[in-house]
Coordinates of C-alpha atoms in Angstrom, one line a residue:
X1 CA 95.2 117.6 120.2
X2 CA 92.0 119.9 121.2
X3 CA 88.9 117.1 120.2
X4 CA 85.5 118.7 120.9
X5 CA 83.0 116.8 122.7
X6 CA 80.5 116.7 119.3
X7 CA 83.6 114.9 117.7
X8 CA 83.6 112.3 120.3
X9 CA 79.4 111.9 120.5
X10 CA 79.0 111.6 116.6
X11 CA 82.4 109.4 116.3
X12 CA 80.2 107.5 119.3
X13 CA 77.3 107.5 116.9
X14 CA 79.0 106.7 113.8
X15 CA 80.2 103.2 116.0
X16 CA 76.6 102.3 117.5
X17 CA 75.1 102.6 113.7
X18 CA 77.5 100.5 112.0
X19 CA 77.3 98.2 114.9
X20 CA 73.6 98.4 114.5
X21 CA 73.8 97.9 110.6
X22 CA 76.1 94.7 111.6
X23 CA 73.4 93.0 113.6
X24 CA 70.5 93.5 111.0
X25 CA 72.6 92.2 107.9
X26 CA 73.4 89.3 110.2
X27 CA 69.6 88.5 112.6
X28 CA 69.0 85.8 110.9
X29 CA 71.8 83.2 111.8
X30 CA 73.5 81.5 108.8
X31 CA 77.2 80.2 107.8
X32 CA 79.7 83.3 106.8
X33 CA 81.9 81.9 103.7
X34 CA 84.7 83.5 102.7
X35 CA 83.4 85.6 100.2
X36 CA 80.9 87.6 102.6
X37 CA 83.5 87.9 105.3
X38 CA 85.8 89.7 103.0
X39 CA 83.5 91.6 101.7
X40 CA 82.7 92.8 105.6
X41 CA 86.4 92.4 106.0
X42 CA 86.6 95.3 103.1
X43 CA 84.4 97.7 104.6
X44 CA 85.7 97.6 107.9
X45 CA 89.6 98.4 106.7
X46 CA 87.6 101.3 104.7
X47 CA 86.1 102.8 107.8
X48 CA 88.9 102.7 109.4
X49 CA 91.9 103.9 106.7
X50 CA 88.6 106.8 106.1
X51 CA 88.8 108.1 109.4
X52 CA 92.5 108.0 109.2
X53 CA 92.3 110.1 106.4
X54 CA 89.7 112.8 108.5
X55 CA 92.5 112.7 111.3
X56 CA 95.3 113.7 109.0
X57 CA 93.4 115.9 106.9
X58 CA 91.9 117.8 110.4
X59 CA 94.8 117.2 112.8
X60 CA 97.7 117.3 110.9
X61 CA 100.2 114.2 109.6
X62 CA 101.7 114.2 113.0
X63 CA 98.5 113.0 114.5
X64 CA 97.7 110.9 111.3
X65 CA 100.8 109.0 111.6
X66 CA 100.1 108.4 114.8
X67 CA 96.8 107.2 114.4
X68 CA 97.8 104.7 111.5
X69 CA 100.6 103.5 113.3
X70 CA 98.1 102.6 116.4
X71 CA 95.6 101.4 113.8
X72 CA 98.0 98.9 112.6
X73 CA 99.5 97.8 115.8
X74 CA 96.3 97.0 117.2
X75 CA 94.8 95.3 113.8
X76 CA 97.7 92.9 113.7
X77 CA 97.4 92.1 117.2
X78 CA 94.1 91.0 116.9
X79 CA 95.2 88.5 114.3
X80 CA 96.1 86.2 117.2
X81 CA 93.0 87.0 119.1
X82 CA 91.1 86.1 116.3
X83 CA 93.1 82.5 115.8
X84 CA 92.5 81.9 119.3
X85 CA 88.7 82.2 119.2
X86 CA 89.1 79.7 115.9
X87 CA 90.5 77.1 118.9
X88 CA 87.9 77.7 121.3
X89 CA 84.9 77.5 118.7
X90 CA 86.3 74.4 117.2
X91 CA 87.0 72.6 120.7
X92 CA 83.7 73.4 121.9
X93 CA 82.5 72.5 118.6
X94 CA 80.1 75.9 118.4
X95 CA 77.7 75.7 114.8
X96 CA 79.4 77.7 112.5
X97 CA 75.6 79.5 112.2
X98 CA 75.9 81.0 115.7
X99 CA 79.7 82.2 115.8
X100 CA 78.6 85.7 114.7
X101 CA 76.3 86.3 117.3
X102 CA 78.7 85.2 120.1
X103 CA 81.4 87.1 118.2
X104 CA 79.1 90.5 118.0
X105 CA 78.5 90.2 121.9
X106 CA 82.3 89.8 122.7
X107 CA 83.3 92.6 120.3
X108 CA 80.7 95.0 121.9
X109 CA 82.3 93.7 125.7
X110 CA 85.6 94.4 124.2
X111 CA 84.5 98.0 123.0
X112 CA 83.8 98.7 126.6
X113 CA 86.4 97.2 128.0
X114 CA 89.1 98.6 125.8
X115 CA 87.6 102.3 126.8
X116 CA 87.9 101.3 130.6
X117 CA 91.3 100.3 130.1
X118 CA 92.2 103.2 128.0
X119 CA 90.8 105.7 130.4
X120 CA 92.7 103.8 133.4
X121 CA 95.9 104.1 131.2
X122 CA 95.6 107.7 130.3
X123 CA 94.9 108.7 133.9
X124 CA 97.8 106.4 135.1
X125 CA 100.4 108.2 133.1
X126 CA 99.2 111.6 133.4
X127 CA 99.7 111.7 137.3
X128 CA 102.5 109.1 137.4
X129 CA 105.1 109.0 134.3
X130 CA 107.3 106.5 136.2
X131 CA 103.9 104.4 134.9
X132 CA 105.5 104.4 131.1
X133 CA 108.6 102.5 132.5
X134 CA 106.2 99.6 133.5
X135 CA 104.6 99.4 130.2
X136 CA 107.6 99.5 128.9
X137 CA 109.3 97.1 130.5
X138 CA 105.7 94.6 130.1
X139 CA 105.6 95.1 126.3
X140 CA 109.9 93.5 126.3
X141 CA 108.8 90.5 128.5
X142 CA 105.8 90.0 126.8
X143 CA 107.3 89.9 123.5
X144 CA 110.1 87.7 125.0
X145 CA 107.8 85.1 126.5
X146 CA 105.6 85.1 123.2
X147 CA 108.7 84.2 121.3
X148 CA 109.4 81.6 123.6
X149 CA 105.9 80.0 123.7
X150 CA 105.1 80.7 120.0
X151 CA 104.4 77.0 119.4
X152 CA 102.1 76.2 122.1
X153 CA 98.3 76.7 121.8
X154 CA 95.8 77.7 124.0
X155 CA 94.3 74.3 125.9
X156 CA 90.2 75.8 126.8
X157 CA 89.6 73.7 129.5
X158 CA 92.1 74.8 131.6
X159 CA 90.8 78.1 131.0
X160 CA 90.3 79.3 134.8
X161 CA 87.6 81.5 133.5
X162 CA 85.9 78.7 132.3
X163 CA 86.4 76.8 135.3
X164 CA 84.8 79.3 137.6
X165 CA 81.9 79.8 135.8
X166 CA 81.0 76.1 135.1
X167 CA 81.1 76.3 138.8
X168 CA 79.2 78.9 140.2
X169 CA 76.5 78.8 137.1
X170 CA 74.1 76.2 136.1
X171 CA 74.2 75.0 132.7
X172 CA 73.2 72.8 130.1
X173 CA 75.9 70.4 128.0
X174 CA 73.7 71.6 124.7
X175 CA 73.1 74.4 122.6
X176 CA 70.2 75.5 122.2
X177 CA 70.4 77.7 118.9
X178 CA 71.8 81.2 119.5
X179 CA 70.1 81.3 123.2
X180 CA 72.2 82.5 126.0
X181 CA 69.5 81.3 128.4
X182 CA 66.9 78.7 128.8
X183 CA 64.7 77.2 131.2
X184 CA 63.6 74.0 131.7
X185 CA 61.9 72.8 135.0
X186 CA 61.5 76.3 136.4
X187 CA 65.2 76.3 136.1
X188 CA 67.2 78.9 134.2
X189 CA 70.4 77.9 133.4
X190 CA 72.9 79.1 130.9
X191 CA 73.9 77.6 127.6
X192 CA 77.8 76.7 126.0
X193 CA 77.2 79.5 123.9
X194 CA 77.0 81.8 127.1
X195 CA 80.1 79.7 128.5
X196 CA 81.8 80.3 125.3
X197 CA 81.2 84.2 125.3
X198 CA 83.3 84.5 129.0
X199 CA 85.3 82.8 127.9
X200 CA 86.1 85.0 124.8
X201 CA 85.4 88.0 126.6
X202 CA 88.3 87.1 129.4
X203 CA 90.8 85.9 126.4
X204 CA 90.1 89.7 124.9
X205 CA 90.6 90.8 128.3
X206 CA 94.1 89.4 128.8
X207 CA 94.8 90.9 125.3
X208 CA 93.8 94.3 125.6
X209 CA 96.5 94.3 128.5
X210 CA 99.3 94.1 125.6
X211 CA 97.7 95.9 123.1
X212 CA 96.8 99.0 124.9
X213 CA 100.1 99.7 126.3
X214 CA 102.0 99.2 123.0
X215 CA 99.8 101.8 121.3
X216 CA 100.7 104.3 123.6
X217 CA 104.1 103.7 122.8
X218 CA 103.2 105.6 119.5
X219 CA 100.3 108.2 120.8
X220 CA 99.7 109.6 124.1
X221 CA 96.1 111.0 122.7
X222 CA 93.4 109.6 124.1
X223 CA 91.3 109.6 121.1
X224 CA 93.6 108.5 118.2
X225 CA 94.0 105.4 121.2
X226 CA 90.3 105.2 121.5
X227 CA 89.1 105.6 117.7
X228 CA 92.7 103.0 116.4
X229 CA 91.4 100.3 118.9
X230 CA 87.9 100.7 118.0
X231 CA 88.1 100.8 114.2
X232 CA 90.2 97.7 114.9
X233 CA 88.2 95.6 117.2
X234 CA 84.8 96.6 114.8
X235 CA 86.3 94.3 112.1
X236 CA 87.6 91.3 114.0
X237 CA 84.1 89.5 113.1
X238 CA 84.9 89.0 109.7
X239 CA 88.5 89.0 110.0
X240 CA 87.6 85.4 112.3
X241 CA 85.5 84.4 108.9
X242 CA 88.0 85.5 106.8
X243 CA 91.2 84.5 108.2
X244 CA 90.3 81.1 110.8
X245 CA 90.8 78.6 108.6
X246 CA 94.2 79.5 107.6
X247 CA 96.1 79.5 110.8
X248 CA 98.6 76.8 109.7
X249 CA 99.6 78.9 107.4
X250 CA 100.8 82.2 109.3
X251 CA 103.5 80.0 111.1
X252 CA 106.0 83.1 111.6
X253 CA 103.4 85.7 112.8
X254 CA 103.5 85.2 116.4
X255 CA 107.1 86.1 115.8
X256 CA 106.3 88.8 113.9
X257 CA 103.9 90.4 116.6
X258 CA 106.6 89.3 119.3
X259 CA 109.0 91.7 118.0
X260 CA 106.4 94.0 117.0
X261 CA 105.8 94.3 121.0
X262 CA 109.9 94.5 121.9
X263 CA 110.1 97.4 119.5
X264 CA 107.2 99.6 120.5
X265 CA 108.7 98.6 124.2
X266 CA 112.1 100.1 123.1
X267 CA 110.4 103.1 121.4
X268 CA 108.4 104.0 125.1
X269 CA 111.5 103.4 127.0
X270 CA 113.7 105.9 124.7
X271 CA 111.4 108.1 124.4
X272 CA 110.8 108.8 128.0
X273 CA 114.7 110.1 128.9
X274 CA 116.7 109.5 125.5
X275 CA 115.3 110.1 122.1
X276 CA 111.8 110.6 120.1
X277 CA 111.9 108.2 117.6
X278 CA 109.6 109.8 114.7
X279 CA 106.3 108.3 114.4
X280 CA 107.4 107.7 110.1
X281 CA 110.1 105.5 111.3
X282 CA 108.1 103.5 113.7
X283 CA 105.7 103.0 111.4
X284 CA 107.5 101.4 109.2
X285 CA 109.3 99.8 111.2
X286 CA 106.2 97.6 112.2
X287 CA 104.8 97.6 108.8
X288 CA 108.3 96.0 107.5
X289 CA 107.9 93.8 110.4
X290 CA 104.5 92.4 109.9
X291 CA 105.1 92.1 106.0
X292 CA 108.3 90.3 106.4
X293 CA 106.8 87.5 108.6
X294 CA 103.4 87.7 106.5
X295 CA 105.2 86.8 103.4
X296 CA 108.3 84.5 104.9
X297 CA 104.8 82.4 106.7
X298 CA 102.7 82.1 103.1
X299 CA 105.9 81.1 101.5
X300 CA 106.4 78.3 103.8
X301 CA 103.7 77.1 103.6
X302 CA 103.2 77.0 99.9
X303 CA 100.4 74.7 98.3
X304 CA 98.7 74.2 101.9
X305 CA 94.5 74.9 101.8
X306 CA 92.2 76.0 103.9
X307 CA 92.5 73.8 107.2
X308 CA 91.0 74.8 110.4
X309 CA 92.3 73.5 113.6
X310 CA 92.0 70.2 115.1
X311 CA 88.2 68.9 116.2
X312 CA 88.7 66.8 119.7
X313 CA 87.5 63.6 119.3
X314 CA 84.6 63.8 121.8
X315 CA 83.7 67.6 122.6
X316 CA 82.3 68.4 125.8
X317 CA 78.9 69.6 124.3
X318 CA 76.5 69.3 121.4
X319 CA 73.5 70.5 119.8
X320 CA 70.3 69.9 121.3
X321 CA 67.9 67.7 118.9
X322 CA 64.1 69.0 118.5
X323 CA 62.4 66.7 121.5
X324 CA 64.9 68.5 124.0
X325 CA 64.1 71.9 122.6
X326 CA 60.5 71.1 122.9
X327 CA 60.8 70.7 126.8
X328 CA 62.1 74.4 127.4
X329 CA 59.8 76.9 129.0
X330 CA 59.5 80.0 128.0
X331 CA 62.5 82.2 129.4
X332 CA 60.2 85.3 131.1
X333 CA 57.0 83.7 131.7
X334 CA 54.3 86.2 131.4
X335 CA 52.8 87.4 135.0
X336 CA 49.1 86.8 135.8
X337 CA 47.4 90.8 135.6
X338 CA 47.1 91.4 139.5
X339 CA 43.2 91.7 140.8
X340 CA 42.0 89.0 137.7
X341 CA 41.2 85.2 138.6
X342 CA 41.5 82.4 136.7
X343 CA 38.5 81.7 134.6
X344 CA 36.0 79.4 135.9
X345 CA 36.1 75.7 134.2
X346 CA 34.0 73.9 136.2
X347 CA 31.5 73.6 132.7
X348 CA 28.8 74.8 135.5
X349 CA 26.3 77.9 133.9
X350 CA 24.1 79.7 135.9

């Protein structure tokens, strides 16, 4: 697949702009119902099916396949990404008003990230194709263990990440609106909200390391992996809105993305020595797979509402009231002009 470098600065562009256009629509920090977030939700899915649609219609249906089947892998994976961050908002009991902006911040780490890791992947296999047989052989246990642990949730302040950094950073037990800094007593130190975003940055971290083997189980093109991750991760914002309220309902889905992972595993092993399975079949193999559990979960769970998860009793921080805002300092204090003194206020005139 011969992708000019123009393709990959205005597909660069096209990302920056709509992450730009994200950040204006949402500056001003405010609750995101349901109705907003799928509306978002809806315009994300279009950019990205869109540029599915360029692929195929430039490429070929080989590489359009290929692309949609990464698309999709990586979208539903993100579904339990996005339920996790549901926990660790509700335990740390984050304003709803201020989710986005952490959320915006950790999708623009994962963005970078993801490319890191793709770039390390793609380099790994190209000198070393033994390399596949490890991913392969990490997408089958990590779909086994997922299986096995598919009814245990993720516990945030055990989170070692979490640990190390209310360690070696000071920090305040309050938010302070959607700072990620303050100062107080010539003192910077970091908000929750800061605490919060390393935290959701490592959990995206530990993700990417299933997700980005498993789509090149179907594509071993750099940018179909690239662009199917991005157009992905760029709607997991309103997917969160959308979707985190509802996690007792999707009660099969881990399953469902377990065996997701086995197959694409099974796929990368036989198509090292063995046999090419066609990028059709796996396709649908994964779309049957997801739609199956998608439907088998809302069935289930028929009648249930909207629910998020469960609020601890007494969460380890809180909003700061309008007396303890009024103590913080400015952040960047401004510097005194160098050669000017300070202006004489001893009342005396001459």
């Amino acid at each position: 697949m011969d992708v000019p470098l123009w393709i990959w600065s205005v597909v660069l562009a096209f990302i920056i702009a709509m992450l730009v256009v994200d950040l204006v629509a949402h500056r001003r920090a405010h609750v995101i119902g349901v109705r907003e977030a799928a509306a978002w939700s809806a315009v994300w899915v279009a950019c990205g099916v869109g540029f599915g649609v360029l692929v195929w219609t430039g490429w070929g249906a080989e590489y359009g396949q290929q692309y949609f089947a990464g698309y999709l892998i990586e979208k539903s994976l993100s579904v339990d990404n996005v339920f996790v961050w549901a926990i660790i908002f509700t335990h740390f009991a984050v304003p709803p008003r201020f989710q986005h902006r952490v959320l915006f911040l950790g999708v623009l780490g994962a963005l970078v990230f993801r490319g890191i890791f793709i770039a390390a992947g793609a380099v790994l296999i190209q000198h070393f194709t033994w390399v596949l047989y490890v991913f392969a052989a990490f997408l089958l246990y990590t779909g086994y263990r997922m299986i096995r642990q598919r009814h245990e949730q993720l516990n945030p302040d055990q989170s070692r990440a979490l640990t190390a950094f209310r360690r070696l950073v000071p920090m305040t037990d309050t938010f302070h609106g959607q700072r990620l800094l303050v100062r107080r007593d010539g003192v910077v130190l970091a908000t929750p909200l800061l605490a919060v975003l390393v935290l959701i940055e490592t959990t995206d971290v530990v993700f990417a390391v299933d997700s980005i083997p498993a789509i090149f189980a179907v594509t071993d093109e750099v940018f179909l992996v690239f662009t199917a991750n991005a157009f992905a991760i760029l709607g997991l914002r309103a997917m969160y809105f959308l979707l985190a309220d509802l996690i007792h309902r999707f009660v099969y889905l881990k399953v469902g993305l377990a065996l997701v992972l086995v197959w694409v595993g099974i796929k990368m092993l036989l198509k090292i020595d063995v046999f090419y399975i066609p990028t059709p079949v796996s396709l649908a193999v994964v779309a049957l797979i997801l739609t199956v559990s998608v439907i088998a979960s809302l069935r289930a769970t028929r009648g249930q509402g909207r629910q998020g998860p469960s609020a601890p009793a007494d969460p380890p921080f809180r909003s700061a009231t309008a007396e303890e805002d009024a103590t913080l300092e400015p952040l960047w204090p401004r510097r005194r002009a160098s050669g000017t003194r300070p202006a004489d206020t001893s009342g005396s005139h001459r």
